[in-house]
Coordinates of C-alpha atoms and ligand atoms in Angstrom, one line a residue:
X1 CA 0.0 0.0 0.0
X2 CA 1.4 3.4 -0.9
X3 CA 2.1 5.5 2.2
X4 CA 1.4 9.2 2.8
X5 CA 4.2 11.1 4.7
X6 CA 5.4 14.7 5.2
X7 CA 8.2 16.1 3.0
X8 CA 9.8 19.4 1.9
X9 CA 8.9 20.6 -1.6
X10 CA 10.2 23.5 -3.7
X11 CA 7.3 24.4 -6.0
X12 CA 8.6 27.4 -7.9
X13 CA 11.9 29.1 -8.5
X14 CA 12.9 31.3 -5.6
X15 CA 9.7 30.6 -3.6
X16 CA 10.1 29.5 0.1
X17 CA 9.8 25.8 0.5
X18 CA 6.8 24.1 2.1
X19 CA 6.0 20.9 3.9
X20 CA 3.5 18.8 2.0
X21 CA 1.9 15.4 2.1
X22 CA 3.7 13.1 -0.3
X23 CA 2.7 9.7 -1.6
X24 CA 5.5 7.1 -1.4
X25 CA 4.8 3.9 -3.5
X26 CA 5.8 0.5 -2.3
X27 CA 9.2 -0.5 -3.5
X28 CA 9.3 -2.0 -7.0
X29 CA 12.0 -4.3 -8.3
X30 CA 15.4 -3.1 -7.2
X31 CA 13.9 -0.4 -5.0
X32 CA 13.9 0.3 -1.3
X33 CA 11.8 2.4 1.1
X34 CA 14.0 4.0 3.8
X35 CA 12.7 5.5 7.0
X36 CA 14.8 8.7 7.1
X37 CA 16.3 9.5 10.5
X38 CA 18.4 12.6 9.6
X39 CA 19.1 14.7 6.6
X40 CA 21.6 17.6 6.3
X41 CA 20.8 20.9 4.6
X42 CA 23.3 21.3 1.7
X43 CA 24.0 24.2 -0.6
X44 CA 22.8 22.1 -3.5
X45 CA 19.2 22.0 -2.0
X46 CA 19.2 25.8 -2.2
X47 CA 20.6 25.7 -5.7
X48 CA 17.6 23.5 -6.7
X49 CA 15.1 25.9 -5.0
X50 CA 16.7 28.8 -6.9
X51 CA 16.3 27.0 -10.2
X52 CA 20.1 26.8 -10.5
X53 CA 20.2 23.0 -11.3
X54 CA 17.3 22.6 -13.7
X55 CA 13.6 23.5 -14.2
X56 CA 12.0 20.2 -13.2
X57 CA 9.9 21.7 -10.5
X58 CA 8.4 20.6 -8.1
X59 CA 11.4 19.3 -6.3
X60 CA 11.5 17.0 -3.3
X61 CA 14.5 18.5 -1.5
X62 CA 17.1 16.8 0.8
X63 CA 19.9 14.3 -0.1
X64 CA 22.4 14.1 2.7
X65 CA 20.7 11.4 4.8
X66 CA 20.9 8.3 6.9
X67 CA 18.1 6.0 8.0
X68 CA 16.7 2.5 8.4
X69 CA 15.6 0.3 5.5
X70 CA 11.8 -0.3 6.0
X71 CA 11.0 -2.5 3.0
X72 CA 12.7 -3.8 -0.1
X73 CA 11.3 -4.7 -3.6
X74 CA 11.9 -7.8 -5.7
X75 CA 15.5 -8.8 -6.3
X76 CA 17.0 -6.7 -3.6
X77 CA 19.7 -8.7 -1.8
X78 CA 22.3 -6.1 -0.7
X79 CA 20.1 -4.6 2.0
X80 CA 17.3 -5.9 4.2
X81 CA 14.7 -4.3 6.5
X82 CA 16.3 -3.0 9.6
X83 CA 19.7 -2.1 8.0
X84 CA 21.2 1.2 8.9
X85 CA 22.2 3.0 5.6
X86 CA 23.6 6.2 4.3
X87 CA 22.0 7.3 1.1
X88 CA 24.3 8.1 -1.9
X89 CA 23.9 9.7 -5.2
X90 CA 26.3 7.4 -7.0
X91 CA 24.7 4.0 -7.3
X92 CA 27.2 2.7 -9.8
X93 CA 25.8 0.8 -12.8
X94 CA 28.7 -1.5 -13.3
X95 CA 28.3 -1.3 -17.1
X96 CA 29.1 2.2 -18.4
X97 CA 32.5 3.1 -20.0
X98 CA 33.8 4.4 -16.6
X99 CA 32.7 1.3 -14.7
X100 CA 34.1 -1.0 -17.3
X101 CA 37.5 0.6 -17.2
X102 CA 37.6 0.1 -13.5
X103 CA 36.9 3.7 -12.4
X104 CA 33.3 3.4 -11.0
X105 CA 33.7 6.7 -9.1
X106 CA 33.2 8.3 -12.5
X107 CA 30.1 6.2 -13.3
X108 CA 28.1 8.0 -16.0
X109 CA 24.9 6.0 -15.5
X110 CA 24.1 5.9 -11.8
X111 CA 20.8 4.3 -10.7
X112 CA 17.7 6.0 -9.3
X113 CA 14.3 4.6 -8.3
X114 CA 12.1 3.9 -11.4
X115 CA 8.9 4.8 -9.7
X116 CA 8.1 8.4 -8.7
X117 CA 6.9 9.9 -5.4
X118 CA 4.0 12.3 -5.9
X119 CA 1.9 15.0 -4.3
X120 CA -1.6 13.9 -3.3
X121 CA -2.8 15.5 -6.6
X122 CA -0.8 12.9 -8.5
X123 CA 1.8 15.4 -9.6
X124 CA 5.2 13.7 -9.9
X125 CA 8.1 15.1 -7.8
X126 CA 11.8 15.4 -8.9
X127 CA 13.9 14.2 -6.0
X128 CA 17.0 16.3 -5.4
X129 CA 20.1 14.4 -6.7
X130 CA 17.7 11.4 -7.3
X131 CA 17.2 11.0 -3.6
X132 CA 14.7 13.4 -1.9
X133 CA 15.3 12.9 1.8
X134 CA 13.6 15.9 3.7
X135 CA 10.8 13.4 4.1
X136 CA 9.8 10.8 6.7
X137 CA 10.2 7.9 4.3
X138 CA 11.8 7.9 0.9
X139 CA 11.9 5.6 -2.1
X140 CA 15.3 5.0 -3.6
X141 CA 17.2 2.5 -5.7
X142 CA 18.8 -0.3 -3.7
X143 CA 22.2 0.8 -4.9
X144 CA 21.7 4.2 -3.3
X145 CA 21.7 2.6 0.1
X146 CA 25.1 2.0 1.7
X147 CA 25.1 -0.1 4.9
X148 CA 27.3 1.2 7.7
X149 CA 27.9 0.5 11.4
X150 CA 24.7 1.4 13.2
X151 CA 26.6 2.6 16.2
X152 CA 27.1 5.9 14.3
X153 CA 24.5 8.7 15.0
X154 CA 22.2 9.3 12.0
X155 CA 22.7 13.1 12.0
X156 CA 26.4 12.5 11.8
X157 CA 26.5 9.6 9.4
X158 CA 24.1 11.2 6.9
X159 CA 26.6 14.0 6.2
X160 CA 28.9 11.6 4.4
X161 CA 26.1 11.3 1.8
X162 CA 27.2 14.6 0.1
X163 CA 29.2 17.6 1.2
X164 CA 31.5 16.0 3.8
X165 CA 32.3 13.1 1.4
X166 CA 32.9 15.6 -1.4
X167 CA 35.5 17.5 0.8
X168 CA 37.3 14.5 2.3
X169 CA 37.4 12.9 -1.1
X170 CA 38.7 16.1 -2.8
X171 CA 41.7 15.9 -0.6
X172 CA 42.4 12.2 -0.4
X173 CA 40.9 10.7 -3.5
X174 CA 41.3 13.4 -6.1
X175 CA 44.2 15.4 -4.6
X176 CA 45.9 12.2 -3.3
X177 CA 47.2 14.1 -0.3
X178 CA 49.4 11.8 1.8
X179 CA 51.8 11.7 4.7
X180 CA 54.0 14.7 5.0
X181 CA 52.3 16.7 2.2
X182 CA 51.3 20.3 2.3
X183 CA 47.8 21.3 1.3
X184 CA 45.9 24.6 1.2
X185 CA 42.1 24.7 1.2
X186 CA 40.4 27.8 -0.1
X187 CA 36.9 28.2 1.3
X188 CA 36.2 26.6 4.7
X189 CA 32.5 25.8 4.7
X190 CA 31.3 22.3 5.2
X191 CA 33.1 21.0 2.1
X192 CA 36.4 22.9 2.7
X193 CA 36.6 21.9 6.4
X194 CA 35.9 18.3 5.3
X195 CA 38.9 18.5 3.0
X196 CA 40.9 19.8 6.0
X197 CA 39.7 16.8 8.1
X198 CA 40.6 14.5 5.3
X199 CA 44.1 15.9 4.9
X200 CA 44.8 15.5 8.6
X201 CA 43.5 11.9 8.4
X202 CA 45.9 11.2 5.5
X203 CA 48.9 12.6 7.4
X204 CA 49.4 16.0 5.7
X205 CA 51.9 18.0 7.8
X206 CA 51.1 21.5 6.6
X207 CA 47.3 22.3 6.3
X208 CA 46.6 25.9 5.4
X209 CA 43.0 27.1 5.6
X210 CA 42.0 30.2 3.6
X211 CA 38.7 32.0 4.0
X212 CA 37.3 35.5 4.1
X213 CA 35.4 34.8 7.4
X214 CA 37.3 34.5 10.7
X215 CA 34.6 32.3 12.2
X216 CA 35.2 29.7 9.4
X217 CA 38.9 29.9 10.0
X218 CA 38.3 29.2 13.7
X219 CA 36.4 26.0 12.8
X220 CA 39.1 25.1 10.3
X221 CA 41.6 25.0 13.2
X222 CA 39.3 22.6 15.1
X223 CA 39.4 20.3 12.1
X224 CA 43.2 20.3 11.8
X225 CA 44.4 23.4 10.0
X226 CA 47.9 24.1 11.0
X227 CA 47.8 27.7 9.6
X228 CA 45.0 30.1 8.6
X229 CA 44.9 33.0 6.1
X230 CA 42.1 35.6 6.0
X231 CA 42.3 36.4 2.3
X232 CA 40.5 39.7 2.8
X233 CA 43.5 40.8 4.9
X234 CA 46.4 39.0 3.2
X235 CA 47.2 37.9 -0.3
X236 CA 46.3 34.2 -0.4
X237 CA 49.0 33.2 -2.9
X238 CA 51.8 35.0 -1.0
X239 CA 50.5 33.7 2.3
X240 CA 50.5 30.1 1.1
X241 CA 54.0 30.4 -0.4
X242 CA 55.4 32.0 2.7
X243 CA 54.2 29.0 4.7
X244 CA 55.7 26.5 2.3
X245 CA 59.3 27.7 2.0
X246 CA 58.3 30.0 -0.9
X247 CA 57.3 27.0 -3.0
X248 CA 53.5 26.7 -2.8
X249 CA 51.5 23.7 -1.5
X250 CA 51.6 20.2 -3.0
X251 CA 47.8 20.3 -3.3
X252 CA 45.4 23.3 -3.3
X253 CA 41.7 22.6 -3.1
X254 CA 39.3 25.3 -4.3
X255 CA 36.1 24.7 -2.3
X256 CA 34.5 28.0 -3.4
X257 CA 34.5 27.6 -7.2
X258 CA 34.9 31.2 -8.4
X259 CA 37.4 32.5 -11.0
X260 CA 39.4 34.4 -8.4
X261 CA 39.7 31.5 -6.0
X262 CA 40.6 29.1 -8.8
X263 CA 43.3 31.5 -10.0
X264 CA 44.6 31.7 -6.4
X265 CA 44.7 27.9 -6.3
X266 CA 46.4 27.7 -9.6
X267 CA 49.3 30.0 -8.5
X268 CA 49.5 28.9 -4.9
X269 CA 50.5 25.3 -5.6
X270 CA 54.1 24.1 -5.9
X271 CA 55.5 23.4 -9.4
X272 CA 54.1 20.1 -10.6
X273 CA 51.5 20.3 -7.8
X274 CA 47.8 19.6 -8.0
X275 CA 44.8 21.9 -8.1
X276 CA 41.5 20.4 -7.1
X277 CA 38.3 22.2 -8.0
X278 CA 35.4 21.0 -5.8
X279 CA 33.4 24.2 -5.5
X280 CA 30.7 24.4 -8.2
X281 CA 30.9 27.4 -10.5
X282 CA 27.9 29.0 -12.3
X283 CA 27.6 29.0 -16.1
X284 CA 28.6 32.7 -16.5
X285 CA 32.0 32.3 -14.9
X286 CA 35.2 32.4 -17.0
X287 CA 38.9 32.2 -16.3
X288 CA 41.8 33.7 -18.2
X289 CA 45.3 32.3 -17.7
X290 CA 48.6 32.7 -19.7
X291 CA 48.8 29.3 -21.5
X292 CA 52.6 29.4 -20.8
X293 CA 51.8 29.3 -17.1
X294 CA 49.5 26.3 -17.6
X295 CA 52.5 24.6 -19.3
X296 CA 55.2 26.0 -17.1
X297 CA 53.7 25.1 -13.8
X298 CA 53.2 21.5 -14.7
X299 CA 51.2 19.1 -12.5
X300 CA 47.5 18.7 -12.7
X301 CA 44.3 20.7 -12.5
X302 CA 41.4 18.4 -11.6
X303 CA 37.8 18.6 -10.8
X304 CA 36.4 16.5 -8.0
X305 CA 32.8 15.2 -8.4
X306 CA 31.4 13.9 -5.1
X307 CA 35.0 13.5 -3.9
X308 CA 35.6 10.8 -6.5
X309 CA 34.1 8.5 -3.9
X310 CA 32.9 5.0 -4.2
X311 CA 30.2 4.8 -1.5
X312 CA 30.5 1.1 -0.9
X313 CA 34.2 1.5 -0.3
X314 CA 34.4 4.9 1.4
X315 CA 31.3 5.2 3.6
X316 CA 31.8 2.2 5.9
X317 CA 35.5 2.9 6.2
X318 CA 35.0 6.6 7.1
X319 CA 32.2 5.7 9.6
X320 CA 34.6 3.1 11.2
X321 CA 37.3 5.8 11.5
X322 CA 34.8 8.2 13.0
X323 CA 33.7 5.6 15.6
X324 CA 37.4 5.1 16.5
X325 CA 37.6 8.8 17.2
X326 CA 39.9 9.6 14.2
X327 CA 37.4 11.6 12.2
X328 CA 35.3 14.2 14.1
X329 CA 32.2 14.2 11.9
X330 CA 30.1 15.4 14.8
X331 CA 31.8 18.8 14.5
X332 CA 30.0 19.5 11.2
X333 CA 26.6 19.4 12.9
X334 CA 26.0 23.1 13.9
X335 CA 22.3 22.4 14.9
X336 CA 19.6 19.8 14.6
X337 CA 16.2 21.1 13.4
X338 CA 12.7 19.9 12.5
X339 CA 11.3 19.3 9.0
X340 CA 9.5 22.7 9.2
X341 CA 12.7 24.6 9.7
X342 CA 14.4 24.0 6.3
X343 CA 13.6 27.4 5.0
X344 CA 15.1 29.1 8.1
X345 CA 18.2 26.9 7.7
X346 CA 18.7 28.2 4.1
X347 CA 18.9 31.7 5.6
X348 CA 21.4 30.7 8.2
X349 CA 23.5 28.9 5.5
X350 CA 23.4 32.0 3.4
X351 CA 24.6 34.2 6.2
X352 CA 27.5 31.7 7.0
X353 CA 26.2 31.0 10.5
X354 CA 26.4 27.2 10.2
X355 CA 28.5 24.4 8.8
X356 CA 25.5 22.1 8.6
X357 CA 21.9 22.3 9.9
X358 CA 20.6 18.7 10.1
X359 CA 16.9 17.8 10.1
X360 CA 16.2 15.0 12.5
X361 CA 13.0 12.9 12.5
Ligands
NAD1 N1 31.9 18.8 -6.3 C1 31.0 18.2 -5.5 O1 30.7 17.0 -5.6 C2 30.3 19.0 -4.5 C3 29.5 18.5 -3.5 C4 28.9 19.3 -2.5 C5 29.1 20.7 -2.6 N2 29.9 21.2 -3.6 C6 30.1 22.7 -3.7 O2 31.2 23.0 -2.8 C7 31.1 24.4 -2.6 C8 31.2 24.7 -1.1 O3 30.1 24.1 -0.4 P1 29.9 24.4 1.1 O4 28.7 23.6 1.6 O5 31.1 24.2 1.9 O6 29.4 26.0 1.1 P2 29.6 27.1 2.2 O7 28.7 28.2 1.8 O8 29.3 26.5 3.6 O9 31.1 27.5 2.2 C9 31.8 28.3 1.3 C10 32.9 29.0 2.1 O10 33.7 29.8 1.1 C11 34.0 31.0 1.7 N3 34.3 32.0 0.7 C12 33.4 32.6 -0.1 N4 34.1 33.4 -1.0 C13 35.4 33.2 -0.8 C14 36.6 33.8 -1.3 N5 36.5 34.6 -2.4 N6 37.8 33.4 -0.8 C15 37.8 32.5 0.2 N7 36.7 32.0 0.8 C16 35.5 32.3 0.3 C17 32.8 31.3 2.6 O11 33.2 32.3 3.6 C18 32.4 30.0 3.2 O12 33.2 29.7 4.3 C19 29.7 24.9 -3.2 O13 30.0 25.5 -4.5 C20 29.0 23.6 -3.3 O14 28.0 23.6 -4.4 C21 30.5 20.4 -4.5
ZN2 ZN1 28.7 3.0 -14.5
ZN3 ZN1 24.8 18.1 -1.3

């Protein structure tokens, strides 16, 4: 029997979101219904609300979530009712050109549920990132459920489902930061601070946090930054070079995604170093660089999609490290809120007052 539950919907570009009654079908073949326990408020939810992703309104927002499997459809064997899972937006297909060449973290054909959740009028909803988790129960593809140790708190575990994984992965998967390396991270919101936490975990010895907001830099120190630079007060490139014997950092992560921060990242890395772009630019943005500098500085400029993660490999491992006290994921949770508070959380995020607001059910 389809169930009726409460969920957060964005009806129209720019309009405040509202809590609506939503119809969740029983799971079909390969599908799962998950009782959501917690879901973080991510910048991407706001992007959807503002029409910045696409025009497929109405959207069911939320995608950074953890919960308990309630029921499974035909053919589902990887998860069973009662399992504690983190939802992911990379349910790898195993069959596309990336999967076949052994790089499933680039999967170009990730799975989503085939059936749609709807409003009571029958209007179909577009779930954010193919998930939709600001809702009491959600319907997803079985591959979007990654089982992890249930000893982790849901409001903490769910954050690995998006921004925190994107940041940690930008540092350790895409940037390949390792023991003794230097790294600079430009932009210390949820994603940038996760890159800092990831770099510390990987053994980086110099971790430079760059932001325009001293409050963010304070949090960055808590996550393991060894040095901080307020780039409103000091030139970021000169500051990073001064802290790395004049050379620049081995890896520079741009967790803002603007032409000026990308240019800083490009020039603040050591010769043959790596630039990782994890912040998401808007379509109007352009960069101009002397081509000779692109050649002469060598190394790599890479983008990091979802931290180049493989959920089945990375989520259980990172949850285990968290439970061992080696990855302070709980520090990303600035506040826990109710389902009715998502709009207010967008405002706090916009003002930079929080790393993450997390809806708990
Ligand atoms: N690549 C991915 O898979 C992925 C996944 C999730 C989020 N993201 C993107 O990562 C970016 C960061 O997300 P977030 O949740 O951390 O956002 P956020 O708003 O919490 O953090 C952004 C930070 O950048 C700082 N900042 C802004 N302008 C700056 C500048 N010119 N120089 C230095 N710092 C500056 C802000 O003070 C803030 O601390 C967003 O663009 C988001 O869309 C990417
Ligand atoms: Zn694939
Ligand atoms: Zn997200």
